[in-house]
Short mmCIF file of C-alpha atoms in Angstrom, two decimals:
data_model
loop_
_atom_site.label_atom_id
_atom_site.label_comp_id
_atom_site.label_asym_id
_atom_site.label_seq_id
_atom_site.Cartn_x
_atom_site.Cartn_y
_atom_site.Cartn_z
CA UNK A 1 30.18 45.57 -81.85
CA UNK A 2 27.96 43.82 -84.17
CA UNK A 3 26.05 40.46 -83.81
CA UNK A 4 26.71 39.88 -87.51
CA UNK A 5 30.30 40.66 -87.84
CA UNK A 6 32.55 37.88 -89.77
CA UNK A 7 35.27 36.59 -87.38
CA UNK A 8 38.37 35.67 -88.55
CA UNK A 9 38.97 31.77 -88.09
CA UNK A 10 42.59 31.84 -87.86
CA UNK A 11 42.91 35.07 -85.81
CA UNK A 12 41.43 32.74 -83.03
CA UNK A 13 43.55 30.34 -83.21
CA UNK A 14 46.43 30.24 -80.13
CA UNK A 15 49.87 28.60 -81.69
CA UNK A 16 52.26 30.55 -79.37
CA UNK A 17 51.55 28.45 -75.67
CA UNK A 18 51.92 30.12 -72.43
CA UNK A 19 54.35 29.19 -69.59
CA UNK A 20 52.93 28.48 -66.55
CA UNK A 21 50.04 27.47 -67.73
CA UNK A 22 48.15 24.40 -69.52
CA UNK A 23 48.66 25.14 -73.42
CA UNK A 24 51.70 23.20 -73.97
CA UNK A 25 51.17 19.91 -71.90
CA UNK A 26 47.51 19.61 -73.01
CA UNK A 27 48.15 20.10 -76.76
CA UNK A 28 50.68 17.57 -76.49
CA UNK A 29 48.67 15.09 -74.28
CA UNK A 30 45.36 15.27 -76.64
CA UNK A 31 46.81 15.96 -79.77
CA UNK A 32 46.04 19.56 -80.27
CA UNK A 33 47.41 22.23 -82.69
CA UNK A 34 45.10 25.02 -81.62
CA UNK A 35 45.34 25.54 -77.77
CA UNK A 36 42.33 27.63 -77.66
CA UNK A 37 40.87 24.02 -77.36
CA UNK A 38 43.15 23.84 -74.22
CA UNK A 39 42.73 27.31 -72.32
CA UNK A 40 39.24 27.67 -72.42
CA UNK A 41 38.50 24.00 -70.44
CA UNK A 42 41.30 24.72 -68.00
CA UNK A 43 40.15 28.75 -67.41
CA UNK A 44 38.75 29.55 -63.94
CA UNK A 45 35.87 29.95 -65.15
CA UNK A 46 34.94 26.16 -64.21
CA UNK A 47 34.97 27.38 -60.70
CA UNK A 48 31.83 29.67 -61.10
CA UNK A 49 29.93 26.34 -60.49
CA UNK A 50 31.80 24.92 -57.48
CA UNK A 51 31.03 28.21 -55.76
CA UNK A 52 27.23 27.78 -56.48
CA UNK A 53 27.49 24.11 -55.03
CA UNK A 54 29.34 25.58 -51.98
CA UNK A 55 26.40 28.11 -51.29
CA UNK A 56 24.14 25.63 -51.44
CA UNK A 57 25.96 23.30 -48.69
CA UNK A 58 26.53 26.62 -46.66
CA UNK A 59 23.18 26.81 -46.63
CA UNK A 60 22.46 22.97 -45.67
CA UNK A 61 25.07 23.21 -42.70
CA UNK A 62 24.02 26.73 -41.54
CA UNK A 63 21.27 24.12 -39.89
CA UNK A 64 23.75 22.96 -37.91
CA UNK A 65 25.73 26.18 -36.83
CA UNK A 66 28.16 25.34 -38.76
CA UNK A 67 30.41 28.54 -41.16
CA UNK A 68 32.76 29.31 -42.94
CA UNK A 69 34.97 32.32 -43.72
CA UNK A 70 38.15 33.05 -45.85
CA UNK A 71 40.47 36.23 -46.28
CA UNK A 72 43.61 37.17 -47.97
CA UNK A 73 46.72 36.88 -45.58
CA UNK A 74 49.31 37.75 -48.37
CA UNK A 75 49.94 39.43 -51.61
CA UNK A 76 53.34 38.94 -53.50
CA UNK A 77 55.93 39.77 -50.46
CA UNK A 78 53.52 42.08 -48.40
CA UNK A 79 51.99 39.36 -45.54
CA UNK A 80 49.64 39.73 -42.91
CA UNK A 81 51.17 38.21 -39.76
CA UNK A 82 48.34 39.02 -37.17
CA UNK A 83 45.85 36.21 -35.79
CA UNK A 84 42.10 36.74 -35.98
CA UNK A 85 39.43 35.77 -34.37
CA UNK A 86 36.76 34.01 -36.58
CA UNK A 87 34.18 36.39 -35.93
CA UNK A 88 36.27 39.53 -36.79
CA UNK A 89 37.19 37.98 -40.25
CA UNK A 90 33.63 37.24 -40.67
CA UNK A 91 32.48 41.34 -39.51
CA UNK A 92 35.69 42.59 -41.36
CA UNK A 93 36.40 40.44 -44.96
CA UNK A 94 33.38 41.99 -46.91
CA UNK A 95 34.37 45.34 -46.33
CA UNK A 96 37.55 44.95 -48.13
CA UNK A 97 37.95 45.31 -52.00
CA UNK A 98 40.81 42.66 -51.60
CA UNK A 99 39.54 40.61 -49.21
CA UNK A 100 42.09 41.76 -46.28
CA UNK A 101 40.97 42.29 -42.72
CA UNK A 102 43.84 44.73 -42.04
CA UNK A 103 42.94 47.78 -42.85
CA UNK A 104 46.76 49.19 -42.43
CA UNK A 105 48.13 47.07 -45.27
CA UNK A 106 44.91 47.36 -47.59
CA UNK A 107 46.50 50.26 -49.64
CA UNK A 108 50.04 49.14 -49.98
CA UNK A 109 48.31 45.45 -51.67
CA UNK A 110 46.81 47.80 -54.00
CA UNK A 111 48.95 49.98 -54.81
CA UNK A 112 51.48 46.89 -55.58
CA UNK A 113 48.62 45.55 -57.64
CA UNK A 114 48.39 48.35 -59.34
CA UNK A 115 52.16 48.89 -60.23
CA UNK A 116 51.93 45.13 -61.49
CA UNK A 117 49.47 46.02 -63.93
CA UNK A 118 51.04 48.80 -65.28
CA UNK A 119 54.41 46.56 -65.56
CA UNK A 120 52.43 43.59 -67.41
CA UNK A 121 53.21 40.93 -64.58
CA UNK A 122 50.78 39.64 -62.17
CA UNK A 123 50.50 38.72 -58.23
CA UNK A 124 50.03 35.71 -56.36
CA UNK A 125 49.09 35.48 -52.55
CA UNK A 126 48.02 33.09 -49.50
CA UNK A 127 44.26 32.67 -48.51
CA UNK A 128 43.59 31.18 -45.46
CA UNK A 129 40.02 29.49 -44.99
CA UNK A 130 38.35 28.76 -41.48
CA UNK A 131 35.10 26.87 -41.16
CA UNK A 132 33.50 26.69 -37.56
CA UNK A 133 31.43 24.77 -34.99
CA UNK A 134 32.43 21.80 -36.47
CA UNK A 135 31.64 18.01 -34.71
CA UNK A 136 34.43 15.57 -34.24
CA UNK A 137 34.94 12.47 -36.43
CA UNK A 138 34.04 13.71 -39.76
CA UNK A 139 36.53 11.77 -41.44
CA UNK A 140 38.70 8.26 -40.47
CA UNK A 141 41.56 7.05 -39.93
CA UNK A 142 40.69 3.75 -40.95
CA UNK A 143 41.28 3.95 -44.43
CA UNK A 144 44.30 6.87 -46.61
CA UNK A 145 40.50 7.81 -48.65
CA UNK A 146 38.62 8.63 -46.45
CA UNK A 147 40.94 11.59 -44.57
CA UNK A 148 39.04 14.20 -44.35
CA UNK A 149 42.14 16.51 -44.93
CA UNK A 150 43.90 14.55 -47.97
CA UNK A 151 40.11 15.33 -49.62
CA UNK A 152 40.30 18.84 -48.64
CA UNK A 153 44.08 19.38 -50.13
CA UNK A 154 42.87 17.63 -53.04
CA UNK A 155 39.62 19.95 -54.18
CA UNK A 156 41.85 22.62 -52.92
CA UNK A 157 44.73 21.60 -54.99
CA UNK A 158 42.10 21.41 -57.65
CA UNK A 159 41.37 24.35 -58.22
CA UNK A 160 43.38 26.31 -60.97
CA UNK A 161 46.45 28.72 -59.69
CA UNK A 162 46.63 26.92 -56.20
CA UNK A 163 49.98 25.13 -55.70
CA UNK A 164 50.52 24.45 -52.07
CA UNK A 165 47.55 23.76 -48.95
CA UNK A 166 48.56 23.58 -45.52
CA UNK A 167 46.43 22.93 -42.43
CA UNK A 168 47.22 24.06 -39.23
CA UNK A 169 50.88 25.20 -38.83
CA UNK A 170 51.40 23.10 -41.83
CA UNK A 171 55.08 23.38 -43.18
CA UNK A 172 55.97 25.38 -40.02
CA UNK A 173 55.39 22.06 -37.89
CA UNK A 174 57.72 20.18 -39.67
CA UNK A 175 61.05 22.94 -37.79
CA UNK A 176 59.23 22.60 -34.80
CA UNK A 177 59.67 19.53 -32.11
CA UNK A 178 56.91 17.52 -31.03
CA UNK A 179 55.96 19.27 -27.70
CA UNK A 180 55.69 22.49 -29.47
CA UNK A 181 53.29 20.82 -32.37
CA UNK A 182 50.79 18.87 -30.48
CA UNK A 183 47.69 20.07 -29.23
CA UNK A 184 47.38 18.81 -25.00
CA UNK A 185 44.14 17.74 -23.93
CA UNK A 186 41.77 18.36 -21.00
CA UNK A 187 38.89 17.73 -19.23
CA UNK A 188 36.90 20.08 -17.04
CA UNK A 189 33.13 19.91 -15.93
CA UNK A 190 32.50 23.57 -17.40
CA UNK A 191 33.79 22.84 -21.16
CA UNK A 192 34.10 19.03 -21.47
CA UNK A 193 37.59 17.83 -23.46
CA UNK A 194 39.42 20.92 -24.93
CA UNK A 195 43.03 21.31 -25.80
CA UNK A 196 44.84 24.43 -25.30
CA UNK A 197 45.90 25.33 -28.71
CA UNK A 198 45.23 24.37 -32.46
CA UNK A 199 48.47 23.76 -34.14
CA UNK A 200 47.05 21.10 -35.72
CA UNK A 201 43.93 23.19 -37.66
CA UNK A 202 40.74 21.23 -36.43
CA UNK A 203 42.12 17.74 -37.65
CA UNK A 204 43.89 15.04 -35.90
CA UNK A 205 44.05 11.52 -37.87
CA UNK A 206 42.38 12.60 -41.10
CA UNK A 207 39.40 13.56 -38.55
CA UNK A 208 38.00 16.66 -37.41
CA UNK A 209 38.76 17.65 -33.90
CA UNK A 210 35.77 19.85 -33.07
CA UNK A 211 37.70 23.11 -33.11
CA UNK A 212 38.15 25.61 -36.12
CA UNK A 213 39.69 23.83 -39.58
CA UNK A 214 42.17 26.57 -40.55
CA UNK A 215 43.64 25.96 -43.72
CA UNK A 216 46.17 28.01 -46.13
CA UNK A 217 45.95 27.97 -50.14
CA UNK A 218 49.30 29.15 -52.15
CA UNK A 219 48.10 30.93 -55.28
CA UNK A 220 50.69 31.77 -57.96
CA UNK A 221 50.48 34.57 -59.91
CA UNK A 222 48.62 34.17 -63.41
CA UNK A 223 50.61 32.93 -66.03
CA UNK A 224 49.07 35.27 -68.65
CA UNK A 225 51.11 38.09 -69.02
CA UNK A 226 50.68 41.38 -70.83
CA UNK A 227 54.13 41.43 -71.22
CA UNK A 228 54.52 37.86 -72.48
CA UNK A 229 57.41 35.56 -71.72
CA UNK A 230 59.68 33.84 -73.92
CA UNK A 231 57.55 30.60 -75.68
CA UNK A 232 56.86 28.46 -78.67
CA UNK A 233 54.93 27.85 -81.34
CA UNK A 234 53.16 24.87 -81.02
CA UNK A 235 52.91 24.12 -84.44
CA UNK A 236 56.20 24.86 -85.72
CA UNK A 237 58.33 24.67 -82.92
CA UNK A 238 59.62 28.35 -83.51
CA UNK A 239 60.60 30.89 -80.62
CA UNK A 240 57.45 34.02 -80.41
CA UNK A 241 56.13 35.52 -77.49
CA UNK A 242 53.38 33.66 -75.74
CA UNK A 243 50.15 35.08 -76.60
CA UNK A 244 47.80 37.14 -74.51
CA UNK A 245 44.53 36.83 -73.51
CA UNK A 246 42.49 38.76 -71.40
CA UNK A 247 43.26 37.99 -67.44
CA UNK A 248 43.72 39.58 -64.29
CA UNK A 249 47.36 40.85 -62.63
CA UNK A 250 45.92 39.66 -59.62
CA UNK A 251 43.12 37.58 -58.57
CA UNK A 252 44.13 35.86 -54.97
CA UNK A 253 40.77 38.07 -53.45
CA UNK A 254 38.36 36.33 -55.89
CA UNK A 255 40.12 33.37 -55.49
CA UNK A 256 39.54 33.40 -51.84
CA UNK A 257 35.46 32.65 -52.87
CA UNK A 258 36.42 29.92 -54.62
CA UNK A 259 38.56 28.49 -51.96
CA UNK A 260 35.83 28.97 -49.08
CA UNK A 261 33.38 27.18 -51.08
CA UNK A 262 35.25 24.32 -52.07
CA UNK A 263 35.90 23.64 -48.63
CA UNK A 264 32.50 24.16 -47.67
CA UNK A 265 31.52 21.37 -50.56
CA UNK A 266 34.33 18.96 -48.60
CA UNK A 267 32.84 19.58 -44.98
CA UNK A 268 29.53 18.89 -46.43
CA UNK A 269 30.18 15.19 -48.22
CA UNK A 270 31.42 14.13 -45.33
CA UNK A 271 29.14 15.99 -42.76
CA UNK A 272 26.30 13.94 -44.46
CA UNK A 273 28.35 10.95 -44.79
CA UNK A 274 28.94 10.62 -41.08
CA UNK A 275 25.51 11.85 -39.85
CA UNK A 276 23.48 10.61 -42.85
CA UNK A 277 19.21 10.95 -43.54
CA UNK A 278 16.70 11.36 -46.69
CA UNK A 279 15.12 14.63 -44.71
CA UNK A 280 17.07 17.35 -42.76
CA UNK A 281 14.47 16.45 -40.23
CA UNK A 282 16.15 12.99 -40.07
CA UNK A 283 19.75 15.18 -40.36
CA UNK A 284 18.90 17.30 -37.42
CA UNK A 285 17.61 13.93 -35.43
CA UNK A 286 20.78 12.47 -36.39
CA UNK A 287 22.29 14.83 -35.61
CA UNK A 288 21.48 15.44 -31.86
CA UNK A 289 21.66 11.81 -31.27
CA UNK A 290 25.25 12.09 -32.11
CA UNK A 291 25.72 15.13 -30.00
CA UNK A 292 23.69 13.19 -26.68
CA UNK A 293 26.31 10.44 -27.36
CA UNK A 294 29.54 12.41 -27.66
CA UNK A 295 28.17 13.95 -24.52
CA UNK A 296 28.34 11.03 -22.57
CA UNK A 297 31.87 10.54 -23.22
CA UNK A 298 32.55 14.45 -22.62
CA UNK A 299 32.55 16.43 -25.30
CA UNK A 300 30.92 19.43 -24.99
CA UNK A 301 29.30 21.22 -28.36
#
């Protein structure tokens, strides 16, 4: 390839929008008749910097014991039903090319993957994110912004391909009565307050509990297809194919990251909100003072 070759103006040009994804709605909300100008501001690229910022609040609330982890649970129709310990996902997740802590269904994903490439469609999935050794009462009640959980559905929601978050049991709790949903609480000398399970995913009145935040992220698949779907030309209004750019047939493992880091951006705002300090000297003073006080009133970290 050379540095000096001509490029053709109008071969760049995108006329013929996608479905499924931005082209048509944001050539028609900002006036556009090329939606190049469209698909390059809304590609997931953007997200390259979100996971930097997440690293770097990993990092800040590794001082505090606090991590995170995330893993594919499912693929198009092939699901993952098994429960995990945090620490196995966290031994396990890296030694997967997709991102899937069981090792049994690791070849069927790809092998689907790979049979959706060769077909020209693409894959969606579920990711499920768990962050750990969390404090309560990051997060209020008080006020509908400043729910720890509507912010974390709405950076999740945020980020491009994800169309449904669910904490806890989520949609399941909705079929479920109320005895079956709610986490009971108790108090003994050993462990402090605990409840017996964690239907609820770490957060109880837009605050954290104190026990793992376990969250799920619907990704569908990518609307860029190699073979291309029925469309429009934006410009003339005629029926074409959509056109095709280059894209993945499935990327629910790299969106996984992207997912864990958002979250870990979330826990972080409002980590530092609560607990608050120019220094992490002052954090980790903070900090402790908070723990000495939740203590008292028996909670146990």
């Amino acid at each position: 390839m050379s540095p000096m070759e001509e490029i053709n103006e109008q071969e760049k040009i995108v006329e013929n929008v996608r479905p499924g994804h931005a082209d048509l709605v944001g050539c028609l909300k900002y006036d556009f008749h090329d939606a190049r100008n469209v698909l390059e501001r809304s590609s997931a690229r953007e997200t390259a910097s979100r996971v930097a910022v997440g690293a770097i609040c990993k990092q800040v609330l590794k001082n505090f014991n606090i991590e995170f982890v995330s893993h594919v649970v499912q693929i198009g129709q092939i699901k993952d039903d098994k429960i995990y310990e945090f620490d196995y996902i966290k031994d396990n997740v890296d030694n997967s090319e997709i991102r899937c802590v069981n090792q049994g269904l690791e070849e069927k994903i790809k092998n689907k993957i790979d049979e959706c490439k060769k077909e020209g469609d693409t894959l969606g999935g579920i990711i499920e994110v768990r962050v750990k050794n969390l404090i309560p009462g990051l997060g209020s009640y008080t006020h509908f912004d400043k729910k720890i959980d509507a912010h974390l559905a709405m950076h999740l929601m945020g980020t491009q391909a994800i169309k449904g978050v669910e904490i806890g049991l989520g949609f399941e709790a909705s079929t479920l009565v109320g005895s079956k949903v709610m986490d009971e609480i108790f108090y003994n000398e050993e462990e402090g307050i605990i409840r017996n399970s964690n239907n609820l995913g770490g957060i109880e009145g837009g605050m954290t509990t104190g026990d793992e935040i376990i969250i799920r992220c619907a990704m569908k698949p990518i609307p860029t297809l190699y073979k291309p779907l029925d469309t429009i030309n934006i410009n003339t209004l005629e029926k074409y194919k959509a056109s095709v750019e280059r894209s993945d047939s499935c990327a629910v493992p790299a969106c996984s990251i992207v997912c864990e880091n958002v979250v870990a951006f979330v826990i972080c705002k409002f980590f530092l909100d609560k607990i608050g300090g120019d220094s992490l000297e002052d954090l980790k003073s903070n900090y402790n003072s908070y723990i000495k006080r939740l203590g008292d009133r028996g909670w146990k970290k």
